[in-house]
Amino acid sequence: MSWRYIAMRAVSGDILDWDVPFVADSAPRRELNGPGQMTGKIAPEYMRLMAKPDGLPVLAEWSTALFAEFEGKIRWGGLITNLSFEGQAMKVTCAGYTAYPSGMPYLGPTIHSGAKVAQKWAYDGKDKNHDGYVDGSKPKRKMPKRPKDTISRRWDAYDVVRTIWNHLQDYQMGKLGVTLDGHDSGYLLGAASGADPWDLQWWDSPDCGSTITDVMNLAKADFLERHSWDGSKEKILHHIDLGTRRLGKARPDLRYAQGENVIEIATPNYQGDFFANNIYVLGKGSGQKTARVRVVVDDKRLRRAKLVAYKSTANVKTLTEYGKRERARHSEQLTIPSIAVRHHPNAPLGSWALGDRILLQVEIPWVGELAIWHRITAEEIDPAAGTAVLSLSRSDFYG
């Protein structure tokens, strides 16, 4: 068996070619919390073919979707985002459907999450001399107590993500047919007190992709794009899984060991100049009124401080959570960024899922034998060769 590449018009869903003569540079890359990528080449003669009835070439930027199938299963799908010449061939670059929101402005309905809503009060303006009594009342009557402000709906993070996707797909030429999970994340945006509402409003020029990333980070949640055939195998479905909150699980049932199924490891990383164990997050405000929090880890090393900005909020809890994430990123210890594995009974090809945590057993020169838990953040599976490349991050980065 070999790979088959299928071209489809992204909006209509019409199949343009069931077997595109595409030569991939490597196995397609699937990512956790990202669109992934597939690149390759195609003979220029193929580009001259026209796809009826729209008159566009079969392969056209931001019009054609390309899917990689192996043994009847769609392993990857995405949009052609760039076509360029490379020698005598045409280079094709594809990104997953979740790349579509990036760079797109949000022009949908305003969202105020956790905002204070002032209650109407019949006595507004009826104590002009501020003596605490209702003006003109006889006998003198004290002003009643003003009713407390209510708090507007606090949106769940996933409701915001779904709203953005619905907004993008409301446009006729944006109907990609992407569906999303319907459950909640459990993380509500904005402070419960109403002191720091979370807003999404078009006049602030928000970027849809960046907003989705920010909201998912606040919720400490994951998403994963996938594509599959419908029952008739004539239509391709596109779906985004939303984690509750992290996708994947610890996999003590799988063994990844150098010399067994791990056939190659990338050069391990330390932090170097990137290291910091004191993170200062600057929030909303200016001058001395700028909101600021400090997040510290006691790791017995010299104090190394870094300032990071998160200017959309002054909420201490939100800024602290952002600081914890940055602290973990800047104080991450020795990491194996990627490994190549082969099919093996200890961990059959594809037995893992993106987001899973695996115990990696390797030997590093000058360090010795190590067993470190890593999280799988991306994969490039080549079932024909029986190998895969797994991108990793230290699992303690995620808490």
Short mmCIF file of C-alpha atoms in Angstrom, two decimals:
data_model
loop_
_atom_site.label_atom_id
_atom_site.label_comp_id
_atom_site.label_asym_id
_atom_site.label_seq_id
_atom_site.Cartn_x
_atom_site.Cartn_y
_atom_site.Cartn_z
CA MET A 1 0.00 0.00 0.00
CA SER A 2 1.06 3.60 -0.58
CA TRP A 3 -0.16 7.09 0.17
CA ARG A 4 -2.99 8.55 -1.88
CA TYR A 5 -3.54 12.32 -2.09
CA ILE A 6 -7.03 13.67 -2.69
CA ALA A 7 -7.80 17.21 -3.84
CA MET A 8 -11.08 18.84 -2.80
CA ARG A 9 -12.55 22.29 -3.26
CA ALA A 10 -12.52 23.60 0.32
CA VAL A 11 -15.90 25.39 0.39
CA SER A 12 -18.06 23.21 -1.86
CA GLY A 13 -16.56 19.91 -0.68
CA ASP A 14 -16.41 18.70 -4.31
CA ILE A 15 -13.66 16.14 -4.97
CA LEU A 16 -11.45 17.46 -7.77
CA ASP A 17 -8.98 14.59 -8.09
CA TRP A 18 -8.97 11.24 -6.30
CA ASP A 19 -5.26 10.60 -6.92
CA VAL A 20 -3.12 13.71 -7.19
CA PRO A 21 0.50 12.97 -8.31
CA PHE A 22 1.86 14.69 -5.22
CA VAL A 23 5.27 13.73 -3.84
CA ALA A 24 5.52 14.59 -0.14
CA ASP A 25 8.77 15.81 1.36
CA SER A 26 8.04 13.72 4.45
CA ALA A 27 5.10 12.22 6.30
CA PRO A 28 2.43 14.85 7.09
CA ARG A 29 2.76 16.48 10.50
CA ARG A 30 -0.16 16.49 12.95
CA GLU A 31 0.05 18.88 15.90
CA LEU A 32 -1.61 19.29 19.25
CA ASN A 33 -3.01 22.85 19.48
CA GLY A 34 -1.85 23.64 15.98
CA PRO A 35 -2.68 23.07 12.31
CA GLY A 36 0.26 20.87 11.38
CA GLN A 37 1.79 20.93 7.92
CA MET A 38 2.36 18.97 4.74
CA THR A 39 4.77 19.98 2.00
CA GLY A 40 5.76 18.39 -1.26
CA LYS A 41 6.20 18.80 -5.00
CA ILE A 42 4.20 18.26 -8.13
CA ALA A 43 5.04 18.39 -11.85
CA PRO A 44 4.22 21.77 -13.46
CA GLU A 45 2.16 20.09 -16.19
CA TYR A 46 -0.43 19.10 -13.60
CA MET A 47 -0.95 22.73 -12.62
CA ARG A 48 -2.29 23.51 -16.08
CA LEU A 49 -5.29 21.29 -15.53
CA MET A 50 -8.45 23.27 -14.89
CA ALA A 51 -11.14 22.27 -12.43
CA LYS A 52 -14.64 22.74 -13.82
CA PRO A 53 -16.99 24.53 -13.38
CA ASP A 54 -15.22 27.26 -11.37
CA GLY A 55 -12.30 27.62 -13.79
CA LEU A 56 -9.64 27.55 -11.08
CA PRO A 57 -6.68 25.16 -11.28
CA VAL A 58 -7.10 21.90 -9.41
CA LEU A 59 -4.47 23.12 -6.95
CA ALA A 60 -5.11 26.72 -5.95
CA GLU A 61 -4.04 28.69 -2.88
CA TRP A 62 -6.79 29.16 -0.29
CA SER A 63 -9.23 27.23 -2.46
CA THR A 64 -8.07 23.62 -2.57
CA ALA A 65 -7.83 21.22 0.36
CA LEU A 66 -5.43 18.30 0.10
CA PHE A 67 -5.87 15.07 2.07
CA ALA A 68 -3.38 12.25 2.68
CA GLU A 69 -4.93 8.77 2.82
CA PHE A 70 -3.29 5.46 3.69
CA GLU A 71 -5.10 2.11 3.67
CA GLY A 72 -8.48 3.83 3.41
CA LYS A 73 -7.95 6.14 6.40
CA ILE A 74 -7.40 9.86 6.09
CA ARG A 75 -4.22 10.55 8.02
CA TRP A 76 -4.05 14.30 7.44
CA GLY A 77 -5.96 17.12 5.81
CA GLY A 78 -5.39 20.79 5.21
CA LEU A 79 -5.62 23.83 2.98
CA ILE A 80 -3.11 24.71 0.27
CA THR A 81 -1.68 27.98 1.55
CA ASN A 82 1.27 28.50 -0.78
CA LEU A 83 2.41 27.44 -4.24
CA SER A 84 5.89 28.32 -5.42
CA PHE A 85 8.44 27.24 -8.00
CA GLU A 86 11.38 25.08 -7.01
CA GLY A 87 13.54 24.17 -9.99
CA GLN A 88 11.38 22.38 -12.55
CA ALA A 89 8.73 21.44 -9.99
CA MET A 90 5.97 23.24 -8.14
CA LYS A 91 6.30 23.29 -4.35
CA VAL A 92 3.04 22.86 -2.47
CA THR A 93 2.64 23.95 1.17
CA CYS A 94 -0.44 22.95 3.14
CA ALA A 95 -1.60 23.85 6.64
CA GLY A 96 -4.39 22.24 8.63
CA TYR A 97 -7.85 23.80 8.75
CA THR A 98 -7.10 25.31 12.17
CA ALA A 99 -4.67 27.69 10.42
CA TYR A 100 -7.66 29.42 8.80
CA PRO A 101 -8.58 31.72 11.76
CA SER A 102 -5.02 33.12 12.00
CA GLY A 103 -4.83 36.58 10.47
CA MET A 104 -8.61 36.82 10.16
CA PRO A 105 -10.28 39.80 11.92
CA TYR A 106 -13.15 39.12 14.28
CA LEU A 107 -16.20 41.10 13.07
CA GLY A 108 -18.90 39.21 14.95
CA PRO A 109 -21.15 40.11 17.87
CA THR A 110 -19.63 41.70 20.96
CA ILE A 111 -18.91 39.45 23.91
CA HIS A 112 -18.80 40.87 27.44
CA SER A 113 -17.97 38.10 29.88
CA GLY A 114 -18.29 38.85 33.58
CA ALA A 115 -19.07 42.56 33.14
CA LYS A 116 -20.84 44.64 35.77
CA VAL A 117 -24.36 45.65 34.76
CA ALA A 118 -25.73 48.68 36.61
CA GLN A 119 -29.28 48.21 37.83
CA LYS A 120 -31.90 50.84 37.11
CA TRP A 121 -32.81 52.75 40.25
CA ALA A 122 -35.88 54.87 40.67
CA TYR A 123 -34.02 57.29 42.99
CA ASP A 124 -31.21 58.27 40.62
CA GLY A 125 -30.82 62.08 40.76
CA LYS A 126 -33.20 62.48 43.69
CA ASP A 127 -30.58 63.56 46.23
CA LYS A 128 -29.08 66.56 44.46
CA ASN A 129 -27.84 68.17 47.67
CA HIS A 130 -26.27 64.88 48.85
CA ASP A 131 -27.80 65.03 52.31
CA GLY A 132 -28.88 61.41 52.24
CA TYR A 133 -32.60 62.24 51.96
CA VAL A 134 -35.02 62.09 49.04
CA ASP A 135 -35.36 65.61 47.65
CA GLY A 136 -38.72 67.21 48.45
CA SER A 137 -39.95 64.37 50.64
CA LYS A 138 -42.24 65.37 53.52
CA PRO A 139 -41.62 64.20 56.10
CA LYS A 140 -37.92 63.75 55.26
CA ARG A 141 -37.29 60.26 53.94
CA LYS A 142 -33.88 58.65 53.80
CA MET A 143 -32.59 57.51 50.42
CA PRO A 144 -33.04 53.75 50.10
CA LYS A 145 -29.99 51.57 49.52
CA ARG A 146 -28.87 51.37 45.88
CA PRO A 147 -29.31 47.86 44.44
CA LYS A 148 -26.10 45.98 43.73
CA ASP A 149 -24.86 45.74 40.16
CA THR A 150 -25.40 42.35 38.57
CA ILE A 151 -22.72 40.43 36.67
CA SER A 152 -23.30 39.59 33.02
CA ARG A 153 -23.00 36.05 31.76
CA ARG A 154 -19.54 34.61 32.19
CA TRP A 155 -18.69 32.76 29.01
CA ASP A 156 -17.09 29.35 29.02
CA ALA A 157 -13.83 29.36 27.06
CA TYR A 158 -15.11 26.78 24.57
CA ASP A 159 -18.25 28.84 23.87
CA VAL A 160 -15.98 31.67 22.74
CA VAL A 161 -13.99 29.32 20.50
CA ARG A 162 -17.20 27.99 18.94
CA THR A 163 -18.54 31.53 18.49
CA ILE A 164 -15.42 32.56 16.59
CA TRP A 165 -15.57 29.52 14.32
CA ASN A 166 -19.29 30.07 13.72
CA HIS A 167 -18.60 33.69 12.83
CA LEU A 168 -15.90 32.72 10.32
CA GLN A 169 -18.12 30.08 8.73
CA ASP A 170 -21.15 32.38 8.52
CA TYR A 171 -19.63 33.93 5.40
CA GLN A 172 -20.54 32.15 2.16
CA MET A 173 -16.91 31.68 1.14
CA GLY A 174 -15.87 30.66 4.64
CA LYS A 175 -18.10 27.61 4.99
CA LEU A 176 -15.43 24.99 5.59
CA GLY A 177 -17.80 22.56 7.29
CA VAL A 178 -15.68 22.45 10.46
CA THR A 179 -17.54 21.10 13.51
CA LEU A 180 -16.43 21.34 17.14
CA ASP A 181 -17.17 19.40 20.33
CA GLY A 182 -20.18 20.74 22.24
CA HIS A 183 -19.05 20.30 25.86
CA ASP A 184 -17.75 23.06 28.17
CA SER A 185 -14.20 23.55 29.41
CA GLY A 186 -15.28 24.55 32.91
CA TYR A 187 -13.23 27.74 32.73
CA LEU A 188 -15.31 30.94 32.84
CA LEU A 189 -13.80 34.13 31.42
CA GLY A 190 -13.78 37.31 33.47
CA ALA A 191 -13.68 37.75 37.24
CA ALA A 192 -16.67 36.52 39.27
CA SER A 193 -16.81 39.93 40.99
CA GLY A 194 -17.16 41.80 37.71
CA ALA A 195 -13.97 43.71 38.48
CA ASP A 196 -12.19 42.56 35.32
CA PRO A 197 -14.51 41.56 32.46
CA TRP A 198 -13.23 39.71 29.39
CA ASP A 199 -14.25 41.45 26.16
CA LEU A 200 -14.25 40.56 22.49
CA GLN A 201 -15.30 43.48 20.32
CA TRP A 202 -14.57 44.12 16.66
CA TRP A 203 -13.37 47.73 17.10
CA ASP A 204 -10.36 46.43 19.04
CA SER A 205 -9.26 44.63 15.84
CA PRO A 206 -8.93 41.19 17.46
CA ASP A 207 -7.33 38.40 15.44
CA CYS A 208 -9.47 35.26 15.44
CA GLY A 209 -6.53 32.86 15.62
CA SER A 210 -4.74 34.74 18.40
CA THR A 211 -7.95 35.04 20.40
CA ILE A 212 -8.57 31.29 20.19
CA THR A 213 -5.00 30.62 21.33
CA ASP A 214 -5.29 33.05 24.25
CA VAL A 215 -8.62 31.62 25.41
CA MET A 216 -7.37 28.03 25.19
CA ASN A 217 -4.26 28.96 27.18
CA LEU A 218 -6.37 30.62 29.89
CA ALA A 219 -8.45 27.45 30.15
CA LYS A 220 -5.31 25.26 30.12
CA ALA A 221 -7.02 23.29 27.40
CA ASP A 222 -6.10 21.49 24.18
CA PHE A 223 -7.59 21.11 20.73
CA LEU A 224 -6.89 18.60 18.00
CA GLU A 225 -7.95 18.71 14.36
CA ARG A 226 -8.97 15.52 12.55
CA HIS A 227 -10.51 14.50 9.23
CA SER A 228 -12.42 11.36 8.32
CA TRP A 229 -14.65 9.80 5.68
CA ASP A 230 -18.41 9.80 6.09
CA GLY A 231 -20.25 6.49 5.87
CA SER A 232 -20.37 6.53 2.07
CA LYS A 233 -16.68 7.42 1.69
CA GLU A 234 -17.69 10.15 -0.73
CA LYS A 235 -17.52 13.10 1.66
CA ILE A 236 -14.74 14.17 4.01
CA LEU A 237 -15.68 15.41 7.48
CA HIS A 238 -13.66 17.96 9.47
CA HIS A 239 -13.81 18.13 13.26
CA ILE A 240 -11.98 19.79 16.16
CA ASP A 241 -11.74 17.84 19.42
CA LEU A 242 -11.72 20.03 22.52
CA GLY A 243 -10.01 18.58 25.57
CA THR A 244 -11.41 18.56 29.10
CA ARG A 245 -9.11 20.18 29.71
CA ARG A 246 -5.96 18.44 28.48
CA LEU A 247 -6.11 15.82 25.78
CA GLY A 248 -4.18 12.59 26.25
CA LYS A 249 -3.21 10.61 29.34
CA ALA A 250 -0.24 8.99 31.04
CA ARG A 251 0.81 5.82 29.17
CA PRO A 252 2.69 3.48 31.51
CA ASP A 253 1.52 0.65 29.20
CA LEU A 254 3.86 1.87 26.44
CA ARG A 255 7.65 1.61 26.56
CA TYR A 256 9.95 3.96 24.66
CA ALA A 257 13.58 2.95 25.07
CA GLN A 258 16.70 3.72 23.07
CA GLY A 259 18.01 0.61 21.38
CA GLU A 260 14.55 -1.00 21.33
CA ASN A 261 11.96 1.07 19.51
CA VAL A 262 13.60 4.52 19.75
CA ILE A 263 15.93 4.57 16.76
CA GLU A 264 17.04 8.21 16.93
CA ILE A 265 16.83 11.15 19.33
CA ALA A 266 17.22 14.84 18.62
CA THR A 267 19.92 16.80 20.44
CA PRO A 268 18.69 17.48 23.99
CA ASN A 269 17.92 21.07 24.93
CA TYR A 270 18.78 23.06 28.02
CA GLN A 271 17.50 26.63 28.51
CA GLY A 272 20.70 28.70 28.34
CA ASP A 273 20.01 32.44 28.10
CA PHE A 274 16.29 31.67 27.85
CA PHE A 275 16.24 30.49 31.47
CA ALA A 276 14.26 32.52 34.04
CA ASN A 277 12.83 31.53 37.41
CA ASN A 278 11.27 34.88 38.36
CA ILE A 279 8.53 36.00 35.99
CA TYR A 280 6.91 39.42 36.26
CA VAL A 281 3.67 39.77 34.30
CA LEU A 282 2.57 43.31 33.39
CA GLY A 283 -1.16 43.63 32.86
CA LYS A 284 -3.60 46.38 32.01
CA GLY A 285 -2.83 49.96 33.02
CA SER A 286 -0.03 52.48 32.61
CA GLY A 287 2.69 53.94 34.79
CA GLN A 288 2.51 53.06 38.46
CA LYS A 289 -1.07 51.88 37.99
CA THR A 290 0.01 49.00 35.76
CA ALA A 291 -1.22 45.68 37.14
CA ARG A 292 1.73 43.42 38.02
CA VAL A 293 2.19 39.95 39.46
CA ARG A 294 5.32 37.95 40.27
CA VAL A 295 5.56 34.20 39.79
CA VAL A 296 8.60 32.48 41.30
CA VAL A 297 9.97 28.97 41.52
CA ASP A 298 12.55 28.02 44.18
CA ASP A 299 14.93 25.83 42.18
CA LYS A 300 18.17 26.54 44.11
CA ARG A 301 19.55 28.49 41.15
CA LEU A 302 20.48 32.15 40.74
CA ARG A 303 17.59 34.54 40.39
CA ARG A 304 16.92 35.23 36.72
CA ALA A 305 14.01 37.59 36.08
CA LYS A 306 11.98 38.26 32.98
CA LEU A 307 9.20 40.74 32.23
CA VAL A 308 6.31 39.57 30.07
CA ALA A 309 3.26 41.58 29.01
CA TYR A 310 -0.36 40.49 29.10
CA LYS A 311 -2.09 43.84 28.64
CA SER A 312 -5.65 42.64 28.05
CA THR A 313 -6.48 42.24 31.75
CA ALA A 314 -5.72 43.44 35.27
CA ASN A 315 -7.17 40.36 36.94
CA VAL A 316 -4.61 38.95 39.39
CA LYS A 317 -5.72 35.33 38.93
CA THR A 318 -5.52 35.54 35.13
CA LEU A 319 -2.13 37.23 35.21
CA THR A 320 -0.83 34.67 37.70
CA GLU A 321 -1.96 31.74 35.54
CA TYR A 322 -0.25 33.30 32.54
CA GLY A 323 2.87 33.82 34.65
CA LYS A 324 2.91 30.17 35.73
CA ARG A 325 2.84 29.08 32.11
CA GLU A 326 5.69 31.44 31.22
CA ARG A 327 7.67 30.36 34.27
CA ALA A 328 7.37 26.71 33.25
CA ARG A 329 8.44 27.58 29.71
CA HIS A 330 11.51 29.50 30.88
CA SER A 331 12.60 27.06 33.59
CA GLU A 332 12.03 23.80 31.73
CA GLN A 333 14.83 21.32 32.40
CA LEU A 334 16.60 18.98 29.98
CA THR A 335 14.22 18.11 27.16
CA ILE A 336 14.42 15.66 24.26
CA PRO A 337 12.68 17.72 21.53
CA SER A 338 11.89 14.77 19.25
CA ILE A 339 12.47 11.07 18.70
CA ALA A 340 12.19 8.69 15.78
CA VAL A 341 10.52 5.38 16.63
CA ARG A 342 9.84 2.16 14.76
CA HIS A 343 6.92 -0.21 14.99
CA HIS A 344 7.51 -2.44 18.01
CA PRO A 345 5.41 -4.59 20.37
CA ASN A 346 6.37 -2.25 23.24
CA ALA A 347 4.57 0.62 21.45
CA PRO A 348 2.95 -0.34 18.14
CA LEU A 349 2.84 2.37 15.50
CA GLY A 350 -0.04 4.72 16.26
CA SER A 351 -0.81 3.20 19.68
CA TRP A 352 -0.29 6.64 21.26
CA ALA A 353 -2.44 9.74 20.91
CA LEU A 354 -1.37 13.34 20.69
CA GLY A 355 -1.26 14.73 24.21
CA ASP A 356 -0.25 11.41 25.79
CA ARG A 357 2.55 11.41 28.35
CA ILE A 358 5.25 8.79 27.80
CA LEU A 359 8.29 7.75 29.83
CA LEU A 360 11.30 8.14 27.56
CA GLN A 361 14.36 6.05 28.45
CA VAL A 362 17.55 7.24 26.73
CA GLU A 363 21.27 7.64 27.31
CA ILE A 364 22.72 11.13 26.92
CA PRO A 365 26.48 11.71 26.63
CA TRP A 366 27.92 13.46 29.72
CA VAL A 367 24.62 12.93 31.54
CA GLY A 368 24.07 9.18 31.48
CA GLU A 369 20.92 7.09 31.47
CA LEU A 370 17.71 9.08 31.92
CA ALA A 371 14.03 8.28 32.24
CA ILE A 372 11.97 11.45 31.70
CA TRP A 373 8.25 11.89 31.19
CA HIS A 374 7.52 13.79 27.99
CA ARG A 375 4.29 14.80 26.30
CA ILE A 376 3.67 14.03 22.61
CA THR A 377 2.86 17.33 20.89
CA ALA A 378 3.15 16.37 17.21
CA GLU A 379 3.59 13.30 15.04
CA GLU A 380 4.77 12.40 11.55
CA ILE A 381 3.73 8.81 10.94
CA ASP A 382 4.90 6.89 7.87
CA PRO A 383 2.94 3.62 8.02
CA ALA A 384 4.53 2.39 4.81
CA ALA A 385 7.99 2.55 6.41
CA GLY A 386 6.76 1.52 9.86
CA THR A 387 8.34 4.58 11.48
CA ALA A 388 7.25 7.84 13.07
CA VAL A 389 8.80 11.06 14.32
CA LEU A 390 7.31 12.33 17.59
CA SER A 391 7.78 15.92 18.79
CA LEU A 392 7.98 16.14 22.57
CA SER A 393 7.85 18.58 25.46
CA ARG A 394 8.55 17.98 29.13
CA SER A 395 5.26 16.88 30.65
CA ASP A 396 5.88 18.98 33.80
CA PHE A 397 5.63 22.09 31.58
CA TYR A 398 1.86 21.55 31.53
CA GLY A 399 1.37 21.04 35.28
#
